[in-house]
PDB file of C-alpha atoms in Angstrom:
ATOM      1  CA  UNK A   1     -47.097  35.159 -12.180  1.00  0.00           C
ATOM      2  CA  UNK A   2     -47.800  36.529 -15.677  1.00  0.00           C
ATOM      3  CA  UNK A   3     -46.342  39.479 -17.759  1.00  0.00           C
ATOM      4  CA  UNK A   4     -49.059  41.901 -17.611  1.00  0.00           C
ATOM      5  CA  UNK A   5     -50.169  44.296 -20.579  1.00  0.00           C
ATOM      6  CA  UNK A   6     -51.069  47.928 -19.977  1.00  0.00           C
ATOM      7  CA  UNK A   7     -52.624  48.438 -23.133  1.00  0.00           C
ATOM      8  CA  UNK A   8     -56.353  49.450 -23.691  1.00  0.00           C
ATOM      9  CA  UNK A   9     -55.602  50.211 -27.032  1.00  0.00           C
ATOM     10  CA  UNK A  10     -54.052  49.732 -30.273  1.00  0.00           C
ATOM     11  CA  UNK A  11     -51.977  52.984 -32.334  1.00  0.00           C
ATOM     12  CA  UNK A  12     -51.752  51.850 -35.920  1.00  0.00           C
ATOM     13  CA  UNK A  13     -48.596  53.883 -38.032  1.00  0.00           C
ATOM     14  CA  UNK A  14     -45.793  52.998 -40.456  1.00  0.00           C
ATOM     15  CA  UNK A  15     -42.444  52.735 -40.059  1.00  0.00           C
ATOM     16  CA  UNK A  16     -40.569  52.857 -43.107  1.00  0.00           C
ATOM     17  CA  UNK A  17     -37.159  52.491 -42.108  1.00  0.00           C
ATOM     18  CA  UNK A  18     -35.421  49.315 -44.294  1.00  0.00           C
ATOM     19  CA  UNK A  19     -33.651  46.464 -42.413  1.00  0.00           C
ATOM     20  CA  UNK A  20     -30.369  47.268 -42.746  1.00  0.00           C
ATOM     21  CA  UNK A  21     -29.693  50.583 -42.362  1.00  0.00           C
ATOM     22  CA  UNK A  22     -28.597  51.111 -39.194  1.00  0.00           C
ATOM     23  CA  UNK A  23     -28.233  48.365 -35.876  1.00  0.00           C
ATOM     24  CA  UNK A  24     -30.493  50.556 -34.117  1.00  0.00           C
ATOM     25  CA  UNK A  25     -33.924  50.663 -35.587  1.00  0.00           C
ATOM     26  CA  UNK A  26     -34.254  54.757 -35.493  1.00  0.00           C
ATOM     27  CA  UNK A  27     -37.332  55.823 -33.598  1.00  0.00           C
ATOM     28  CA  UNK A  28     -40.167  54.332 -35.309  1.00  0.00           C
ATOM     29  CA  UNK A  29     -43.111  55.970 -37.043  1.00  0.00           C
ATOM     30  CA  UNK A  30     -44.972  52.890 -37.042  1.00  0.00           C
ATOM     31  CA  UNK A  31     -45.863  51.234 -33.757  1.00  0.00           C
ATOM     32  CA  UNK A  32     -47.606  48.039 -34.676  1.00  0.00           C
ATOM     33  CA  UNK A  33     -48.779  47.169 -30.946  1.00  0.00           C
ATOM     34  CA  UNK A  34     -48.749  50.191 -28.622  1.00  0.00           C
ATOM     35  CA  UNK A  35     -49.307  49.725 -25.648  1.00  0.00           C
ATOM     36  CA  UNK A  36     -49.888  53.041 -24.090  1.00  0.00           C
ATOM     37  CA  UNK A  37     -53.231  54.479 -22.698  1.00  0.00           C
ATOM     38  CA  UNK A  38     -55.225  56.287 -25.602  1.00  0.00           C
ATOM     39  CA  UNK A  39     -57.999  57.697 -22.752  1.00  0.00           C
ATOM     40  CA  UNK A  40     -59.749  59.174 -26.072  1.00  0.00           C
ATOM     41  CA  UNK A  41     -60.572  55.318 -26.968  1.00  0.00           C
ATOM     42  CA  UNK A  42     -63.359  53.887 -24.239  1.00  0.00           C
ATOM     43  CA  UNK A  43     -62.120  50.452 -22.397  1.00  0.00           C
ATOM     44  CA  UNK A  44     -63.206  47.674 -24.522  1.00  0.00           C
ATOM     45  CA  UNK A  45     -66.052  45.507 -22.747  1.00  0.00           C
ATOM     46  CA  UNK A  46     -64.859  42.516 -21.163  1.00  0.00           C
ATOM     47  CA  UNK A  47     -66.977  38.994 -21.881  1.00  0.00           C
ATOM     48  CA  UNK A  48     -68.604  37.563 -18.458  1.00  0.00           C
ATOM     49  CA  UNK A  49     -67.918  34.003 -18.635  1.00  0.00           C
ATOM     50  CA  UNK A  50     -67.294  33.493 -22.656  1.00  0.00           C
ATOM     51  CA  UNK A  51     -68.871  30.442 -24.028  1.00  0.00           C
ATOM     52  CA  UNK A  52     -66.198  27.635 -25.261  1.00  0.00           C
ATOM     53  CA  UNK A  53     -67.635  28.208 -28.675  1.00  0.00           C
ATOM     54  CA  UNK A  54     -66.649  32.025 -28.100  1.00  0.00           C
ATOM     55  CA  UNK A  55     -63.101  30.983 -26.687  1.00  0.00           C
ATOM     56  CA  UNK A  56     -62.385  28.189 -29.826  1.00  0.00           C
ATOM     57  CA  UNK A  57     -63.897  31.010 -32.714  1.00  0.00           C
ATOM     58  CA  UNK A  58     -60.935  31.638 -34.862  1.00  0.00           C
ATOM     59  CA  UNK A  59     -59.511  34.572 -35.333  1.00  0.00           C
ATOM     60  CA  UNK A  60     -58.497  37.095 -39.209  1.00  0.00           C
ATOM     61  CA  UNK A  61     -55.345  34.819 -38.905  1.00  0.00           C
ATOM     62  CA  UNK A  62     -54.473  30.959 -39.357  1.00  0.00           C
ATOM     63  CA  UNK A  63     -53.838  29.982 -36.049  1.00  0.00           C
ATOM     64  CA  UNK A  64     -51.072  27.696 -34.960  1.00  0.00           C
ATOM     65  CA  UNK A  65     -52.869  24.482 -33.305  1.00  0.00           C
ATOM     66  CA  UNK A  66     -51.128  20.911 -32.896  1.00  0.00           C
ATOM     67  CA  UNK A  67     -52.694  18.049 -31.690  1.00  0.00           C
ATOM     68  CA  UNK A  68     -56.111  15.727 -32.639  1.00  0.00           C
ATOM     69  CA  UNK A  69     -58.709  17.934 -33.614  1.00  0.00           C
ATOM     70  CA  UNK A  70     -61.436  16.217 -31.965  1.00  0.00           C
ATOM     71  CA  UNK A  71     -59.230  15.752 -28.613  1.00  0.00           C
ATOM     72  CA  UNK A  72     -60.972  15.848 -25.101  1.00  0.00           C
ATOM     73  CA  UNK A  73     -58.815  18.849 -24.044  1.00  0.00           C
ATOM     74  CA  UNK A  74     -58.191  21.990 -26.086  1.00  0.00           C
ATOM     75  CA  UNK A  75     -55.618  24.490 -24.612  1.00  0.00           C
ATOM     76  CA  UNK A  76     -55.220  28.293 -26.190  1.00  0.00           C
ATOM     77  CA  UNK A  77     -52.155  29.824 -24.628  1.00  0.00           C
ATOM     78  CA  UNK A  78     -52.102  33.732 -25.095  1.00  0.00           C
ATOM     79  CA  UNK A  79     -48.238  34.411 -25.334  1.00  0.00           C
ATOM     80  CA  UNK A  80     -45.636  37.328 -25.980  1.00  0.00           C
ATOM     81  CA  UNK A  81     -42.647  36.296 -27.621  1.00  0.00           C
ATOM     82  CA  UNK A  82     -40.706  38.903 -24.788  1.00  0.00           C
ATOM     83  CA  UNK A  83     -42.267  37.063 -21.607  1.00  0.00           C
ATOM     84  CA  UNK A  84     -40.164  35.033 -19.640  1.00  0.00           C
ATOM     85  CA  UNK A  85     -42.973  33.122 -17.756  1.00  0.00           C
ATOM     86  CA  UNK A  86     -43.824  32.336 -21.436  1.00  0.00           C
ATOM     87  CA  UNK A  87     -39.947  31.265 -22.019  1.00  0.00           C
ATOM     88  CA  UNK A  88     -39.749  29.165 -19.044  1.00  0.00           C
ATOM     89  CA  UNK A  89     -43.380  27.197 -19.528  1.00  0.00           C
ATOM     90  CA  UNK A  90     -41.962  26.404 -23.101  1.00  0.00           C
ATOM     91  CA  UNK A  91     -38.608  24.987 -22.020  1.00  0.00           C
ATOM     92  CA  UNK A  92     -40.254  22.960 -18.874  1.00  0.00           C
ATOM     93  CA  UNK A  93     -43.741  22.522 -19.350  1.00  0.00           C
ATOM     94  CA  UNK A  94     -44.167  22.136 -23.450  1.00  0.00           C
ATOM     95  CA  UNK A  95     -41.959  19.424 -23.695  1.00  0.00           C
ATOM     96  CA  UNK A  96     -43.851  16.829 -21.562  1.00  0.00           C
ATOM     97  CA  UNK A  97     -47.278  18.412 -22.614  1.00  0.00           C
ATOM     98  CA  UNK A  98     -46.417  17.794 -26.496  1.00  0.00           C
ATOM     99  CA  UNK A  99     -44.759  14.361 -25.874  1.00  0.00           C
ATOM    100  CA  UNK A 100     -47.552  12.885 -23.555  1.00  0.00           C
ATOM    101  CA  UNK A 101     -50.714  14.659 -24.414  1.00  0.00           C
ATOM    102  CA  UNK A 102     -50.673  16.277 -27.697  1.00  0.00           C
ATOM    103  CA  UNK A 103     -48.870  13.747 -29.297  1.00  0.00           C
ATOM    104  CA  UNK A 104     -50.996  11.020 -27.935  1.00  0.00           C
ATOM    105  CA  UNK A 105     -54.476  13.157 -29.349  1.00  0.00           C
ATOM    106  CA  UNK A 106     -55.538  14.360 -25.796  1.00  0.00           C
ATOM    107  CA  UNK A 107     -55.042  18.085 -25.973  1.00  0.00           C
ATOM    108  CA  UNK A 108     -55.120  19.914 -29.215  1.00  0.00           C
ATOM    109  CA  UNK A 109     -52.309  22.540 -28.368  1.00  0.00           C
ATOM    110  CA  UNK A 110     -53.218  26.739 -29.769  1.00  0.00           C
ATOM    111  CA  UNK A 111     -51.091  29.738 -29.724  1.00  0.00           C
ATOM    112  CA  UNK A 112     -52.491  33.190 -29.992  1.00  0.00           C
ATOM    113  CA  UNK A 113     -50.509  36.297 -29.875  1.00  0.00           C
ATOM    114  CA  UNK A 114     -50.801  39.030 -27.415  1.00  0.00           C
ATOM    115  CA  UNK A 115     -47.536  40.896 -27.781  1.00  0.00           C
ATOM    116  CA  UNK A 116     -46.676  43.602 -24.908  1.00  0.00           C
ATOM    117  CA  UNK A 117     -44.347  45.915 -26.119  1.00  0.00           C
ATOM    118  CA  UNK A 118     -43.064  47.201 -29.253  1.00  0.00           C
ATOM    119  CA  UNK A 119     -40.314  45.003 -29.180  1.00  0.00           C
ATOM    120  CA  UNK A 120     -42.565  41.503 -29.041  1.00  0.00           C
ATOM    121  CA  UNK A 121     -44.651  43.468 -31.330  1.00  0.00           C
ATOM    122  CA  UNK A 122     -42.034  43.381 -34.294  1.00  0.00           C
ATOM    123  CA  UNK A 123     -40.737  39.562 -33.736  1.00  0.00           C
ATOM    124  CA  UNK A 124     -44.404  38.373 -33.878  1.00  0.00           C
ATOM    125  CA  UNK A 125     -44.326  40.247 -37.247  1.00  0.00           C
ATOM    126  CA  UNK A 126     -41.162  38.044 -37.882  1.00  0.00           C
ATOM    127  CA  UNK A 127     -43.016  35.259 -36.546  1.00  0.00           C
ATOM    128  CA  UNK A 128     -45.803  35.667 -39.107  1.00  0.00           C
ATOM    129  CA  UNK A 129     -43.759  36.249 -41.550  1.00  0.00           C
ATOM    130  CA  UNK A 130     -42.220  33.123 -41.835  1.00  0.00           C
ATOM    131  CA  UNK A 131     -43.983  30.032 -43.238  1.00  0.00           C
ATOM    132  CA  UNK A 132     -46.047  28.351 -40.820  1.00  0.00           C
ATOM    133  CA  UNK A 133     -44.265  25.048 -41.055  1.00  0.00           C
ATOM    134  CA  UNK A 134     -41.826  27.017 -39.091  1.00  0.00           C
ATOM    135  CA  UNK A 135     -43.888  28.661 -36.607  1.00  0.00           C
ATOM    136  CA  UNK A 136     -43.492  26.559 -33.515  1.00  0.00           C
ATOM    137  CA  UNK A 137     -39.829  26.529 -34.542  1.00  0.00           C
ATOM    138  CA  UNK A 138     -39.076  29.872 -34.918  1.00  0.00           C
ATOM    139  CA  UNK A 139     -41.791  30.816 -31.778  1.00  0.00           C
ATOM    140  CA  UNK A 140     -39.249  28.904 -29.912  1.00  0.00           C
ATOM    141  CA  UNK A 141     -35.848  30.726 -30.913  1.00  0.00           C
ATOM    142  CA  UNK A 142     -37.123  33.773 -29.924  1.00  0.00           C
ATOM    143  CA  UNK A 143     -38.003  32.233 -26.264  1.00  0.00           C
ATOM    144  CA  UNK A 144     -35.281  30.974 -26.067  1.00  0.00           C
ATOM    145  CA  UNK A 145     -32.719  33.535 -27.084  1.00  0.00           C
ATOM    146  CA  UNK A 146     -34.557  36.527 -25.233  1.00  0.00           C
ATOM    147  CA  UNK A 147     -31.329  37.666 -23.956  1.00  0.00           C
ATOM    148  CA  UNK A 148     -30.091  38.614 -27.821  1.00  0.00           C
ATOM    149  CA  UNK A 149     -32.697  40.410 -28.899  1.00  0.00           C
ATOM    150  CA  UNK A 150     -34.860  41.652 -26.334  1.00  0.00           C
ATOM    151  CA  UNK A 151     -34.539  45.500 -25.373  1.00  0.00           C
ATOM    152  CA  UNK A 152     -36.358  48.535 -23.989  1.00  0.00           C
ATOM    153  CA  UNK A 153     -36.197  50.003 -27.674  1.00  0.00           C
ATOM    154  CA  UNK A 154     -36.599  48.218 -30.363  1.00  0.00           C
ATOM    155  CA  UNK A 155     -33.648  46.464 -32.112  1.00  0.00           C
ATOM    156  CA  UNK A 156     -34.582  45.534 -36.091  1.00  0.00           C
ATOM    157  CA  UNK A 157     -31.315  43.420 -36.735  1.00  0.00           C
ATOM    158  CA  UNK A 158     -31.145  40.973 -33.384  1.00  0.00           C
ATOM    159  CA  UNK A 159     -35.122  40.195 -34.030  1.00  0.00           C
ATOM    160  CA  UNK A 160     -34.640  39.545 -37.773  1.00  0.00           C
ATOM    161  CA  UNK A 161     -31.171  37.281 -36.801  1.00  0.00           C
ATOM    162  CA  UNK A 162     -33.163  34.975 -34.851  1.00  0.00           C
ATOM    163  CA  UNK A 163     -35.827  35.269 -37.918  1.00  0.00           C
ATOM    164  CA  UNK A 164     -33.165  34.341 -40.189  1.00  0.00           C
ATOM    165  CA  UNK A 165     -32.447  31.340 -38.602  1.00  0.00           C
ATOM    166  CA  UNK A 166     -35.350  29.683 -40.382  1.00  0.00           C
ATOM    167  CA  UNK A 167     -34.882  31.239 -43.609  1.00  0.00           C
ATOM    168  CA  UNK A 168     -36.795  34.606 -43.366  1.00  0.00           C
ATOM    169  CA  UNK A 169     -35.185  37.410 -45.425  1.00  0.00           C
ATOM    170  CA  UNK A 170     -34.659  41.070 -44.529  1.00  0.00           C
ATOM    171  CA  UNK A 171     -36.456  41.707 -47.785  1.00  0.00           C
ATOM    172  CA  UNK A 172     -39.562  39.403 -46.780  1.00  0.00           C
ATOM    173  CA  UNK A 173     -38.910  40.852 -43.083  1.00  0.00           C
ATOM    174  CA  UNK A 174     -39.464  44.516 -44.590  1.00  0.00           C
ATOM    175  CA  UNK A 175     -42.304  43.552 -46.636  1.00  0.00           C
ATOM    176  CA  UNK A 176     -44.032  42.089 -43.686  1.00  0.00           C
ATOM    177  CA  UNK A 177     -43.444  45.214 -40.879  1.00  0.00           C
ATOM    178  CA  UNK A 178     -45.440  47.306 -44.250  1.00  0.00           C
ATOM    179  CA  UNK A 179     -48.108  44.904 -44.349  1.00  0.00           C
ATOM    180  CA  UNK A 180     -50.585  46.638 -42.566  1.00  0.00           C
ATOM    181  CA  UNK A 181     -53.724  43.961 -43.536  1.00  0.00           C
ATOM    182  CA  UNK A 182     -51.546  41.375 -41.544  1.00  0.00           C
ATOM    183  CA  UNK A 183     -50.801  43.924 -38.544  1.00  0.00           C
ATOM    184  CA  UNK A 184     -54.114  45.500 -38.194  1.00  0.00           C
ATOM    185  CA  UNK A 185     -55.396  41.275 -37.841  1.00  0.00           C
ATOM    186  CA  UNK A 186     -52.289  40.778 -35.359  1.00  0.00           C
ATOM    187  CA  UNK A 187     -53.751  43.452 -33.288  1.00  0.00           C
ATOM    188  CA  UNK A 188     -57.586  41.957 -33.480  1.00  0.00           C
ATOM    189  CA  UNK A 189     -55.960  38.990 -32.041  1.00  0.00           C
ATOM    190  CA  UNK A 190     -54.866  41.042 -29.123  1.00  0.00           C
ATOM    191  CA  UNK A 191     -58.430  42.857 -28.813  1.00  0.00           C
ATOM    192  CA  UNK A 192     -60.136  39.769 -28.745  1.00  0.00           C
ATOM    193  CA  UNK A 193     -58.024  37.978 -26.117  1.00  0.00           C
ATOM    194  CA  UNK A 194     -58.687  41.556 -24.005  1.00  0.00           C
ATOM    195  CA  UNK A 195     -62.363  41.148 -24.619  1.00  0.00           C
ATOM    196  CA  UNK A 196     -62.335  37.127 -23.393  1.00  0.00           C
ATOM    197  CA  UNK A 197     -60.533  38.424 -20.496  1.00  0.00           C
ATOM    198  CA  UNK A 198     -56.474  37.714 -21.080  1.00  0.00           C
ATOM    199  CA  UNK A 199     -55.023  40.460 -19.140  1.00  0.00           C
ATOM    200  CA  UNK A 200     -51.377  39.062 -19.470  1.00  0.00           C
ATOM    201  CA  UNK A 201     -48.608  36.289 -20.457  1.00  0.00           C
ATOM    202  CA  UNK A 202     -48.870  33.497 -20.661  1.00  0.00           C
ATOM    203  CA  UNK A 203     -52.734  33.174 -19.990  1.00  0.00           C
ATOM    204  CA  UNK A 204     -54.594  29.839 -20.889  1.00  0.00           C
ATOM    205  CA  UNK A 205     -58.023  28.667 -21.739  1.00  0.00           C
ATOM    206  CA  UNK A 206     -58.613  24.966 -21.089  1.00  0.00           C
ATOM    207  CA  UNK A 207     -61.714  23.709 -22.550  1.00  0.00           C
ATOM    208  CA  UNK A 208     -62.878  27.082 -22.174  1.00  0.00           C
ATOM    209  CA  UNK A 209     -62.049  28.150 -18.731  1.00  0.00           C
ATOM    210  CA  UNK A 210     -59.349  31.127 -18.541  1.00  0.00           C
ATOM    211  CA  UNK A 211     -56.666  30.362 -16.185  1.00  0.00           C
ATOM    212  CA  UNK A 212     -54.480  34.015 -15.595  1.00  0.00           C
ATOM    213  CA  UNK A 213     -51.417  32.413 -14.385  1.00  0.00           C
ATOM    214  CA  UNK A 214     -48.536  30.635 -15.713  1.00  0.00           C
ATOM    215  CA  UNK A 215     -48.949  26.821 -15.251  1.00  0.00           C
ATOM    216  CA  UNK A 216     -46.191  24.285 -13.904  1.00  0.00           C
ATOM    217  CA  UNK A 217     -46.541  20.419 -15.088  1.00  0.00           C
ATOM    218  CA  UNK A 218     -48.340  19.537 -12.076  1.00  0.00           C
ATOM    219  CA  UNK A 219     -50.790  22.289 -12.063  1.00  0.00           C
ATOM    220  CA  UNK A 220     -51.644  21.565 -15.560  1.00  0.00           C
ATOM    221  CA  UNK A 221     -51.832  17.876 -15.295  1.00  0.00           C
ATOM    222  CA  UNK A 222     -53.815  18.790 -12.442  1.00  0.00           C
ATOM    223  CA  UNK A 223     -56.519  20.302 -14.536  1.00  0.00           C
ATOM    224  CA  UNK A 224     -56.045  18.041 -17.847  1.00  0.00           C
ATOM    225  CA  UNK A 225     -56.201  14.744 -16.211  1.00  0.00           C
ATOM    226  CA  UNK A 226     -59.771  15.106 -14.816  1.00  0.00           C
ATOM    227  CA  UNK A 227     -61.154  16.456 -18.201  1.00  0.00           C
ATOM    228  CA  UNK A 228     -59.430  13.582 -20.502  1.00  0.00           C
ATOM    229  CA  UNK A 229     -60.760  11.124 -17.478  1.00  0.00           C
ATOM    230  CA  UNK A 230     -64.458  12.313 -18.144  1.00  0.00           C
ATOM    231  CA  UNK A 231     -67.604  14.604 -16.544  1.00  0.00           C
ATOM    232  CA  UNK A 232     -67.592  12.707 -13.237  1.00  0.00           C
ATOM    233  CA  UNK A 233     -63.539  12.914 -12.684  1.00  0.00           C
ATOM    234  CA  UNK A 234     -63.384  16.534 -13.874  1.00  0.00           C
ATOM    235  CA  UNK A 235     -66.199  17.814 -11.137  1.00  0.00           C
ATOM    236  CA  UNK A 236     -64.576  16.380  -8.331  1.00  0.00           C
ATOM    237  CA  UNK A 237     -60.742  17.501  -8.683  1.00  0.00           C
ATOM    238  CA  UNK A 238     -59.241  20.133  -6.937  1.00  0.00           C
ATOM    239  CA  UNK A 239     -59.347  23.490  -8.657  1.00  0.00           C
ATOM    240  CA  UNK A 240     -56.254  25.507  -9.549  1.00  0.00           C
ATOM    241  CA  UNK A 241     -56.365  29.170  -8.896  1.00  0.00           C
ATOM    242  CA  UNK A 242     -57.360  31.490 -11.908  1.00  0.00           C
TER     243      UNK A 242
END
């Protein structure tokens, strides 16, 4: 099961209104991550089986990676901070995966953003926003605390609250929704995950291979195991559906 988006294409505008002013963000002008169908814009062409060297190439942003560098096992997990297959895989899954992979330099751990919605659109402009020291931190709040700020319209206070809880201002907050260099490379990220084939959240690429499903522990160590065993182990194990 994933969260799937129906976006083919991305409607860049400003919003101007200052955090603050009301508790209801008034209808915006700017809609960082649209999601709606723009038929005027053709479908984007989809990569046929992207080389890892494709699937690794970094994106306008600093990406958030953790984990040895030079680890036998690289995992990219395409997430929006408003899906709650995302939510759950962090609160069940991450744990275990940090403390006996990542931490132990056999999976270098990255998280790309593919928000659906305007809603995840605006906290992953709260979530770049803040220093990246914080950035696992803070990508975990707003898992965690879905219930308080996620909403069919888009709520400015609740998303900058949960911001605020590792030091972001509503001054830096407004700063950041006006920063259209920042947003316009937030939605590349989102076009190029399209392009490698991400078609919803959370998807995964594991040394390269998309996987469009949300992974348990077994599943993943499953597929991890084999690869961090070597060639010969990672040809014969059983394959997990994409």
């Amino acid at each position: 099961m994933n969260a799937l988006d129906p976006g083919r294409a991305s409607n860049l505008t400003v919003e101007t209104a200052a955090v603050g002013a009301s508790a209801r963000a008034p209808e915006p002008a700017f809609d960082p991550f649209s999601d709606s169908l723009a038929t005027s814009v053709p479908m984007r062409q989809v990569i046929e089986n992207p080389t890892l060297a494709e699937v690794v190439r970094p994106g306008p942003l600093p990406e958030f990676s953790m984990g040895n560098a030079d680890a036998p096992v690289t995992i990219i997990k395409y997430a929006s901070l408003t899906c709650p297959f995302c939510r759950r895989f962090q609160a069940e899954v991450f744990p275990v995966l940090k403390r006996d992979y990542i931490d132990r330099g056999k999976v270098r751990f990255i998280i790309r953003e593919f928000p659906i919605g305007k809603t995840s659109g605006m906290a992953t402009i709260a979530l770049r926003c803040a220093p990246m020291d914080r950035y696992l931190e803070l990508y975990g709040r707003y898992l965690s605390s879905q219930a308080q700020w996620v909403s069919q319209e888009v709520r400015i206070e609740p998303i900058l609250k949960v911001a605020q809880g590792v030091g972001l201002t509503a001054s830096e907050f407004d700063k950041c929704r006006q920063n259209h260099g920042m947003i316009s490379a937030l939605n590349q990220v989102k076009d190029r995950g399209r392009e490698l084939g991400v078609i919803g959240t959370p998807n995964f690429f594991i040394n390269g291979r998309l996987i469009k499903k949300t992974l348990d522990l077994a599943e993943l160590r499953e597929i991890i195991d084999p690869l961090i065993a070597g060639p010969t182990a990672a040809a014969t194990s059983v394959s997990v559906p994409r």
